[in-house]
Amino acid sequence: MIKRWKKPAAALLALSIAAVPCQAFASESTEITYTEEVLAKLADNNLEYDELAGLIDRYNATVQNNKKAFSDFKRDYGIQNDEVSDSYNELANELENSLSGEDDAGSLISDLSIETRVKNLRETADDNLEDSAIVWWGYEEARDNLVVVAQSNMISYKKGLAQLEATKKNAELMEARYDLAQAKRAAGIATDMDVLDAKEAMINAQTAVTTQESSIREVKQKLCVMTGWDYNAEPVIGEIPEPDWDRIASLDPQADLQTALDNNYTLKTNKKKLENATSESTKSTLQQTIKENQEQIGVSLQTAAQNVQSAKIAYDQAVSEKQLQEQNLSLAAVKMQAGTMTALDYQQQEYDTFSSQIAEQTARMDLLEAQETYDWAVAGLASAGN
């Protein structure tokens, strides 16, 4: 099924409005533009990893709703903080003018409700810290988090496909063990219980295949829907890229900290609120919050870097195990040729080797995901507390 939309280039997502100064909101569009050439190039049925950010930006329903909500906010409330406050006061005045002033029960109840809303709107106007930049950063953060989920889903999908092959090979091995158990029982060297145990293991292995296939299908459906396809579409899902080995080797959270602070959505929002605040008590509270944000971002970045290193160690161990199992398989082939190993034992070693190869692939994808998490922390998504 060909996708109904033309797909954008994720690379252009770097033109994010996050880089636009707050005062530019009044004159500059928050929309990312995509050239016809780029759209034409990507107008196919392929879902590539490096397209995910662009797909989310252009076709995700939540992102589109947020863009409309932002446009509505600017139209209804304005751009700067004082404009937003004025809009709340105007709404309060309009409501106040709608008071009936009648003394019948229905009118009294209605007027009381209106007066409460007027009071709340005026309090909101007085206490308002919000402006269009703050609203947009919230929507940007939501969009970026959706990209993170899409990346995770695509990695999970590819891991699932790889692990499914190992699960299928295990099912084949369990079937061979069941056949052998039946043959041994016929020869009088195995019991009915041995056969039943082997049969149960075979059924469990076959069930694992079905369960895993269902899980893979669900992940694919989620990935399709959030990137603009129908849930039952069949795009060609591209390969997962290699981790950036040079970056992983030279990871330096201290060097990246200032960038992470500058980009962090929560910290930018609280700093902007501090600019908008008029109450000394509110300013004091926000100053303390900002200090805590900065400390927490540093901790989050360090944790993300440690997770990358842990994933790298796990990957190196998986590579070593794969190499060992491949050596064992070579030795097993010699034994088979010499007649000192049974066919079933050789099949077991084949499975162990294949399983180790899949484990190495999975560990590599885990490392990529850990690296992505670190990079997103630098890009603005490090946990900053409140």
GROMACS .gro file of C-alpha atoms in nm:
model
  386
    1MET     CA    1   0.000   0.000   0.000
    2ILE     CA    2   0.150   0.331  -0.109
    3LYS     CA    3   0.145   0.599   0.153
    4ARG     CA    4  -0.111   0.871   0.081
    5TRP     CA    5   0.123   1.157   0.169
    6LYS     CA    6   0.460   1.260   0.038
    7LYS     CA    7   0.720   1.227   0.308
    8PRO     CA    8   0.955   1.502   0.430
    9ALA     CA    9   1.326   1.496   0.499
   10ALA     CA   10   1.409   1.458   0.866
   11ALA     CA   11   1.729   1.653   0.820
   12LEU     CA   12   1.527   1.970   0.773
   13LEU     CA   13   1.391   1.932   1.124
   14ALA     CA   14   1.714   2.101   1.230
   15LEU     CA   15   1.542   2.425   1.129
   16SER     CA   16   1.340   2.393   1.450
   17ILE     CA   17   1.190   2.708   1.599
   18ALA     CA   18   1.381   2.625   1.919
   19ALA     CA   19   1.667   2.825   1.770
   20VAL     CA   20   1.449   3.130   1.709
   21PRO     CA   21   1.470   3.400   1.981
   22CYS     CA   22   1.151   3.456   2.177
   23GLN     CA   23   1.092   3.802   2.031
   24ALA     CA   24   1.087   3.655   1.680
   25PHE     CA   25   0.757   3.477   1.738
   26ALA     CA   26   0.561   3.780   1.630
   27SER     CA   27   0.710   3.787   1.282
   28GLU     CA   28   0.852   3.443   1.203
   29SER     CA   29   0.667   3.123   1.124
   30THR     CA   30   0.712   2.824   1.349
   31GLU     CA   31   0.649   2.593   1.054
   32ILE     CA   32   0.938   2.400   0.900
   33THR     CA   33   0.937   2.424   0.522
   34TYR     CA   34   1.019   2.136   0.287
   35THR     CA   35   1.125   2.187  -0.072
   36GLU     CA   36   0.938   2.019  -0.354
   37GLU     CA   37   1.261   1.846  -0.450
   38VAL     CA   38   1.291   1.690  -0.106
   39LEU     CA   39   0.924   1.593  -0.099
   40ALA     CA   40   0.947   1.438  -0.444
   41LYS     CA   41   1.260   1.244  -0.353
   42LEU     CA   42   1.091   1.096  -0.048
   43ALA     CA   43   0.750   1.031  -0.206
   44ASP     CA   44   0.778   0.655  -0.183
   45ASN     CA   45   0.665   0.368   0.035
   46ASN     CA   46   0.986   0.348   0.235
   47LEU     CA   47   1.005   0.426   0.605
   48GLU     CA   48   1.365   0.512   0.687
   49TYR     CA   49   1.512   0.572   1.031
   50ASP     CA   50   1.646   0.915   0.939
   51GLU     CA   51   1.301   1.020   0.815
   52LEU     CA   52   1.128   0.967   1.148
   53ALA     CA   53   1.164   1.324   1.276
   54GLY     CA   54   1.027   1.470   0.954
   55LEU     CA   55   0.740   1.223   0.940
   56ILE     CA   56   0.639   1.304   1.296
   57ASP     CA   57   0.658   1.677   1.228
   58ARG     CA   58   0.442   1.659   0.914
   59TYR     CA   59   0.199   1.377   0.970
   60ASN     CA   60   0.159   1.286   1.335
   61ALA     CA   61  -0.194   1.369   1.451
   62THR     CA   62  -0.085   1.503   1.791
   63VAL     CA   63   0.173   1.731   1.633
   64GLN     CA   64  -0.078   1.864   1.381
   65ASN     CA   65  -0.331   1.932   1.658
   66ASN     CA   66  -0.064   2.110   1.860
   67LYS     CA   67   0.028   2.329   1.563
   68LYS     CA   68  -0.334   2.431   1.523
   69ALA     CA   69  -0.366   2.493   1.897
   70PHE     CA   70  -0.058   2.714   1.883
   71SER     CA   71  -0.199   2.910   1.592
   72ASP     CA   72  -0.525   2.951   1.785
   73PHE     CA   73  -0.334   3.065   2.094
   74LYS     CA   74  -0.151   3.337   1.902
   75ARG     CA   75  -0.477   3.450   1.743
   76ASP     CA   76  -0.676   3.451   2.067
   77TYR     CA   77  -0.415   3.562   2.320
   78GLY     CA   78  -0.127   3.723   2.133
   79ILE     CA   79   0.249   3.680   2.133
   80GLN     CA   80   0.402   3.854   2.434
   81ASN     CA   81   0.321   3.802   2.799
   82ASP     CA   82   0.142   4.138   2.838
   83GLU     CA   83  -0.072   4.062   2.533
   84VAL     CA   84  -0.177   3.731   2.686
   85SER     CA   85  -0.265   3.905   3.015
   86ASP     CA   86  -0.462   4.171   2.828
   87SER     CA   87  -0.655   3.898   2.647
   88TYR     CA   88  -0.755   3.739   2.978
   89ASN     CA   89  -0.872   4.079   3.105
   90GLU     CA   90  -1.069   4.140   2.786
   91LEU     CA   91  -1.242   3.807   2.826
   92ALA     CA   92  -1.321   3.896   3.184
   93ASN     CA   93  -1.469   4.232   3.073
   94GLU     CA   94  -1.682   4.065   2.805
   95LEU     CA   95  -1.817   3.819   3.059
   96GLU     CA   96  -1.881   4.094   3.311
   97ASN     CA   97  -2.081   4.288   3.052
   98SER     CA   98  -2.299   3.982   3.001
   99LEU     CA   99  -2.427   3.988   3.361
  100SER     CA  100  -2.808   4.010   3.358
  101GLY     CA  101  -2.854   4.194   3.689
  102GLU     CA  102  -3.193   4.026   3.731
  103ASP     CA  103  -3.304   3.902   4.071
  104ASP     CA  104  -3.488   3.583   3.974
  105ALA     CA  105  -3.335   3.254   4.087
  106GLY     CA  106  -3.211   3.146   3.743
  107SER     CA  107  -3.045   3.481   3.671
  108LEU     CA  108  -2.884   3.495   4.014
  109ILE     CA  109  -2.730   3.151   3.967
  110SER     CA  110  -2.609   3.238   3.615
  111ASP     CA  111  -2.462   3.572   3.730
  112LEU     CA  112  -2.285   3.405   4.020
  113SER     CA  113  -2.122   3.160   3.780
  114ILE     CA  114  -2.015   3.443   3.550
  115GLU     CA  115  -1.874   3.645   3.840
  116THR     CA  116  -1.666   3.345   3.949
  117ARG     CA  117  -1.528   3.305   3.598
  118VAL     CA  118  -1.454   3.678   3.578
  119LYS     CA  119  -1.266   3.663   3.907
  120ASN     CA  120  -1.064   3.359   3.789
  121LEU     CA  121  -0.977   3.524   3.457
  122ARG     CA  122  -0.856   3.842   3.626
  123GLU     CA  123  -0.647   3.643   3.871
  124THR     CA  124  -0.501   3.452   3.577
  125ALA     CA  125  -0.423   3.782   3.403
  126ASP     CA  126  -0.248   3.915   3.714
  127ASP     CA  127  -0.049   3.597   3.774
  128ASN     CA  128   0.014   3.508   3.409
  129LEU     CA  129   0.367   3.397   3.321
  130GLU     CA  130   0.276   3.250   2.984
  131ASP     CA  131   0.353   3.373   2.634
  132SER     CA  132   0.368   3.219   2.288
  133ALA     CA  133   0.730   3.105   2.325
  134ILE     CA  134   0.645   2.902   2.634
  135VAL     CA  135   0.344   2.747   2.465
  136TRP     CA  136   0.547   2.658   2.156
  137TRP     CA  137   0.831   2.503   2.355
  138GLY     CA  138   0.578   2.277   2.522
  139TYR     CA  139   0.456   2.163   2.181
  140GLU     CA  140   0.812   2.122   2.054
  141GLU     CA  141   0.901   1.906   2.350
  142ALA     CA  142   0.594   1.691   2.286
  143ARG     CA  143   0.696   1.651   1.921
  144ASP     CA  144   1.054   1.555   2.010
  145ASN     CA  145   0.931   1.300   2.262
  146LEU     CA  146   0.716   1.147   1.987
  147VAL     CA  147   1.025   1.117   1.768
  148VAL     CA  148   1.199   0.939   2.055
  149VAL     CA  149   0.908   0.694   2.077
  150ALA     CA  150   0.913   0.639   1.700
  151GLN     CA  151   1.286   0.567   1.707
  152SER     CA  152   1.237   0.326   1.995
  153ASN     CA  153   0.952   0.153   1.812
  154MET     CA  154   1.157   0.111   1.496
  155ILE     CA  155   1.450  -0.028   1.693
  156SER     CA  156   1.213  -0.261   1.882
  157TYR     CA  157   1.062  -0.375   1.551
  158LYS     CA  158   1.402  -0.462   1.406
  159LYS     CA  159   1.513  -0.631   1.729
  160GLY     CA  160   1.190  -0.830   1.730
  161LEU     CA  161   1.247  -0.951   1.374
  162ALA     CA  162   1.600  -1.062   1.458
  163GLN     CA  163   1.495  -1.236   1.778
  164LEU     CA  164   1.206  -1.404   1.594
  165GLU     CA  165   1.455  -1.589   1.375
  166ALA     CA  166   1.626  -1.726   1.686
  167THR     CA  167   1.288  -1.820   1.834
  168LYS     CA  168   1.200  -2.009   1.515
  169LYS     CA  169   1.530  -2.196   1.521
  170ASN     CA  170   1.464  -2.291   1.883
  171ALA     CA  171   1.122  -2.425   1.778
  172GLU     CA  172   1.293  -2.635   1.511
  173LEU     CA  173   1.538  -2.767   1.770
  174MET     CA  174   1.257  -2.855   2.012
  175GLU     CA  175   1.075  -3.037   1.731
  176ALA     CA  176   1.390  -3.239   1.659
  177ARG     CA  177   1.420  -3.324   2.029
  178TYR     CA  178   1.057  -3.439   2.031
  179ASP     CA  179   1.116  -3.659   1.726
  180LEU     CA  180   1.422  -3.809   1.895
  181ALA     CA  181   1.227  -3.873   2.216
  182GLN     CA  182   0.962  -4.060   2.016
  183ALA     CA  183   1.230  -4.266   1.844
  184LYS     CA  184   1.394  -4.350   2.175
  185ARG     CA  185   1.061  -4.454   2.325
  186ALA     CA  186   1.002  -4.685   2.028
  187ALA     CA  187   1.346  -4.834   2.094
  188GLY     CA  188   1.263  -4.879   2.461
  189ILE     CA  189   1.522  -4.632   2.593
  190ALA     CA  190   1.284  -4.344   2.678
  191THR     CA  191   0.966  -4.322   2.879
  192ASP     CA  192   0.627  -4.179   2.797
  193MET     CA  193   0.709  -3.895   3.038
  194ASP     CA  194   1.022  -3.814   2.838
  195VAL     CA  195   0.811  -3.786   2.525
  196LEU     CA  196   0.550  -3.570   2.698
  197ASP     CA  197   0.819  -3.337   2.833
  198ALA     CA  198   0.971  -3.303   2.486
  199LYS     CA  199   0.628  -3.240   2.335
  200GLU     CA  200   0.550  -2.970   2.592
  201ALA     CA  201   0.883  -2.799   2.520
  202MET     CA  202   0.807  -2.809   2.147
  203ILE     CA  203   0.458  -2.660   2.194
  204ASN     CA  204   0.594  -2.386   2.419
  205ALA     CA  205   0.858  -2.301   2.160
  206GLN     CA  206   0.597  -2.287   1.882
  207THR     CA  207   0.373  -2.068   2.099
  208ALA     CA  208   0.667  -1.834   2.158
  209VAL     CA  209   0.695  -1.787   1.781
  210THR     CA  210   0.328  -1.694   1.751
  211THR     CA  211   0.345  -1.457   2.050
  212GLN     CA  212   0.652  -1.284   1.915
  213GLU     CA  213   0.499  -1.244   1.569
  214SER     CA  214   0.196  -1.077   1.729
  215SER     CA  215   0.417  -0.842   1.931
  216ILE     CA  216   0.617  -0.744   1.622
  217ARG     CA  217   0.296  -0.674   1.433
  218GLU     CA  218   0.168  -0.446   1.712
  219VAL     CA  219   0.492  -0.247   1.721
  220LYS     CA  220   0.482  -0.206   1.344
  221GLN     CA  221   0.123  -0.082   1.357
  222LYS     CA  222   0.213   0.177   1.622
  223LEU     CA  223   0.509   0.292   1.414
  224CYS     CA  224   0.297   0.321   1.100
  225VAL     CA  225   0.018   0.518   1.265
  226MET     CA  226   0.243   0.768   1.440
  227THR     CA  227   0.437   0.838   1.117
  228GLY     CA  228   0.133   0.888   0.895
  229TRP     CA  229   0.047   0.550   0.745
  230ASP     CA  230  -0.270   0.353   0.810
  231TYR     CA  231  -0.227   0.096   1.087
  232ASN     CA  232  -0.245  -0.193   0.837
  233ALA     CA  233  -0.014  -0.037   0.576
  234GLU     CA  234   0.293  -0.220   0.451
  235PRO     CA  235   0.572   0.035   0.406
  236VAL     CA  236   0.922  -0.093   0.341
  237ILE     CA  237   1.091  -0.036   0.675
  238GLY     CA  238   1.457   0.048   0.632
  239GLU     CA  239   1.758  -0.065   0.831
  240ILE     CA  240   1.871   0.065   1.167
  241PRO     CA  241   2.195   0.267   1.143
  242GLU     CA  242   2.514   0.172   1.318
  243PRO     CA  243   2.596   0.347   1.645
  244ASP     CA  244   2.838   0.637   1.609
  245TRP     CA  245   3.144   0.453   1.733
  246ASP     CA  246   3.374   0.758   1.735
  247ARG     CA  247   3.121   0.963   1.932
  248ILE     CA  248   3.070   0.683   2.183
  249ALA     CA  249   3.446   0.653   2.235
  250SER     CA  250   3.481   1.026   2.302
  251LEU     CA  251   3.158   1.093   2.491
  252ASP     CA  252   3.207   1.391   2.724
  253PRO     CA  253   2.900   1.498   2.926
  254GLN     CA  254   3.092   1.787   3.081
  255ALA     CA  255   3.169   1.929   2.737
  256ASP     CA  256   2.805   1.880   2.630
  257LEU     CA  257   2.652   2.021   2.948
  258GLN     CA  258   2.623   2.382   2.835
  259THR     CA  259   2.452   2.278   2.513
  260ALA     CA  260   2.212   2.060   2.711
  261LEU     CA  261   2.134   2.356   2.940
  262ASP     CA  262   2.080   2.594   2.649
  263ASN     CA  263   1.848   2.352   2.470
  264ASN     CA  264   1.650   2.216   2.763
  265TYR     CA  265   1.281   2.288   2.722
  266THR     CA  266   1.199   2.294   3.093
  267LEU     CA  267   1.487   2.527   3.174
  268LYS     CA  268   1.408   2.763   2.884
  269THR     CA  269   1.045   2.774   2.992
  270ASN     CA  270   1.126   2.855   3.354
  271LYS     CA  271   1.377   3.122   3.252
  272LYS     CA  272   1.114   3.282   3.030
  273LYS     CA  273   0.862   3.268   3.313
  274LEU     CA  274   1.116   3.445   3.532
  275GLU     CA  275   1.143   3.721   3.269
  276ASN     CA  276   0.764   3.753   3.270
  277ALA     CA  277   0.719   3.744   3.647
  278THR     CA  278   0.637   4.060   3.840
  279SER     CA  279   0.582   3.923   4.191
  280GLU     CA  280   0.898   3.902   4.402
  281SER     CA  281   0.782   3.579   4.564
  282THR     CA  282   0.722   3.424   4.220
  283LYS     CA  283   1.064   3.540   4.104
  284SER     CA  284   1.228   3.389   4.410
  285THR     CA  285   1.052   3.057   4.359
  286LEU     CA  286   1.146   3.045   3.990
  287GLN     CA  287   1.509   3.130   4.062
  288GLN     CA  288   1.530   2.834   4.300
  289THR     CA  289   1.354   2.612   4.047
  290ILE     CA  290   1.597   2.714   3.773
  291LYS     CA  291   1.893   2.631   3.995
  292GLU     CA  292   1.744   2.287   4.064
  293ASN     CA  293   1.674   2.242   3.692
  294GLN     CA  294   2.038   2.309   3.607
  295GLU     CA  295   2.162   2.062   3.867
  296GLN     CA  296   1.918   1.793   3.755
  297ILE     CA  297   2.010   1.836   3.387
  298GLY     CA  298   2.373   1.774   3.477
  299VAL     CA  299   2.280   1.459   3.665
  300SER     CA  300   2.056   1.340   3.379
  301LEU     CA  301   2.333   1.390   3.125
  302GLN     CA  302   2.584   1.200   3.339
  303THR     CA  303   2.335   0.915   3.380
  304ALA     CA  304   2.269   0.901   3.006
  305ALA     CA  305   2.645   0.889   2.939
  306GLN     CA  306   2.688   0.607   3.191
  307ASN     CA  307   2.406   0.416   3.022
  308VAL     CA  308   2.588   0.448   2.690
  309GLN     CA  309   2.905   0.306   2.842
  310SER     CA  310   2.712   0.021   3.005
  311ALA     CA  311   2.550  -0.059   2.670
  312LYS     CA  312   2.895  -0.055   2.506
  313ILE     CA  313   3.027  -0.305   2.763
  314ALA     CA  314   2.724  -0.529   2.702
  315TYR     CA  315   2.784  -0.506   2.328
  316ASP     CA  316   3.153  -0.599   2.364
  317GLN     CA  317   3.054  -0.899   2.576
  318ALA     CA  318   2.800  -1.004   2.312
  319VAL     CA  319   3.069  -0.982   2.042
  320SER     CA  320   3.302  -1.201   2.250
  321GLU     CA  321   3.027  -1.458   2.308
  322LYS     CA  322   2.945  -1.465   1.938
  323GLN     CA  323   3.310  -1.523   1.848
  324LEU     CA  324   3.331  -1.806   2.104
  325GLN     CA  325   3.017  -1.975   1.972
  326GLU     CA  326   3.139  -1.944   1.613
  327GLN     CA  327   3.463  -2.119   1.717
  328ASN     CA  328   3.259  -2.387   1.891
  329LEU     CA  329   3.056  -2.436   1.573
  330SER     CA  330   3.376  -2.485   1.370
  331LEU     CA  331   3.490  -2.749   1.619
  332ALA     CA  332   3.147  -2.912   1.608
  333ALA     CA  333   3.170  -2.939   1.229
  334VAL     CA  334   3.498  -3.127   1.267
  335LYS     CA  335   3.344  -3.358   1.525
  336MET     CA  336   3.046  -3.425   1.300
  337GLN     CA  337   3.275  -3.516   1.015
  338ALA     CA  338   3.469  -3.745   1.245
  339GLY     CA  339   3.146  -3.906   1.369
  340THR     CA  340   3.202  -3.804   1.733
  341MET     CA  341   2.902  -3.574   1.758
  342THR     CA  342   2.534  -3.648   1.703
  343ALA     CA  343   2.327  -3.455   1.452
  344LEU     CA  344   2.109  -3.321   1.733
  345ASP     CA  345   2.408  -3.197   1.931
  346TYR     CA  346   2.536  -3.027   1.618
  347GLN     CA  347   2.194  -2.866   1.566
  348GLN     CA  348   2.210  -2.744   1.927
  349GLN     CA  349   2.547  -2.582   1.859
  350GLU     CA  350   2.409  -2.425   1.542
  351TYR     CA  351   2.128  -2.277   1.747
  352ASP     CA  352   2.366  -2.152   2.018
  353THR     CA  353   2.581  -1.985   1.753
  354PHE     CA  354   2.286  -1.827   1.574
  355SER     CA  355   2.141  -1.710   1.905
  356SER     CA  356   2.472  -1.543   1.995
  357GLN     CA  357   2.476  -1.366   1.658
  358ILE     CA  358   2.126  -1.233   1.720
  359ALA     CA  359   2.228  -1.127   2.071
  360GLU     CA  360   2.516  -0.929   1.921
  361GLN     CA  361   2.279  -0.756   1.677
  362THR     CA  362   2.038  -0.679   1.960
  363ALA     CA  363   2.315  -0.541   2.181
  364ARG     CA  364   2.427  -0.317   1.896
  365MET     CA  365   2.075  -0.177   1.861
  366ASP     CA  366   2.055  -0.130   2.239
  367LEU     CA  367   2.376   0.071   2.216
  368LEU     CA  368   2.230   0.286   1.938
  369GLU     CA  369   1.921   0.354   2.150
  370ALA     CA  370   2.136   0.451   2.450
  371GLN     CA  371   2.334   0.687   2.228
  372GLU     CA  372   2.014   0.839   2.092
  373THR     CA  373   1.887   0.893   2.447
  374TYR     CA  374   2.208   1.079   2.532
  375ASP     CA  375   2.189   1.290   2.216
  376TRP     CA  376   1.826   1.380   2.288
  377ALA     CA  377   1.929   1.482   2.641
  378VAL     CA  378   2.179   1.722   2.485
  379ALA     CA  379   1.915   1.839   2.236
  380GLY     CA  380   1.671   1.946   2.507
  381LEU     CA  381   1.508   1.640   2.661
  382ALA     CA  382   1.729   1.585   2.966
  383SER     CA  383   1.513   1.543   3.275
  384ALA     CA  384   1.514   1.875   3.459
  385GLY     CA  385   1.280   1.796   3.746
  386ASN     CA  386   0.994   2.048   3.733
   0.00000   0.00000   0.00000
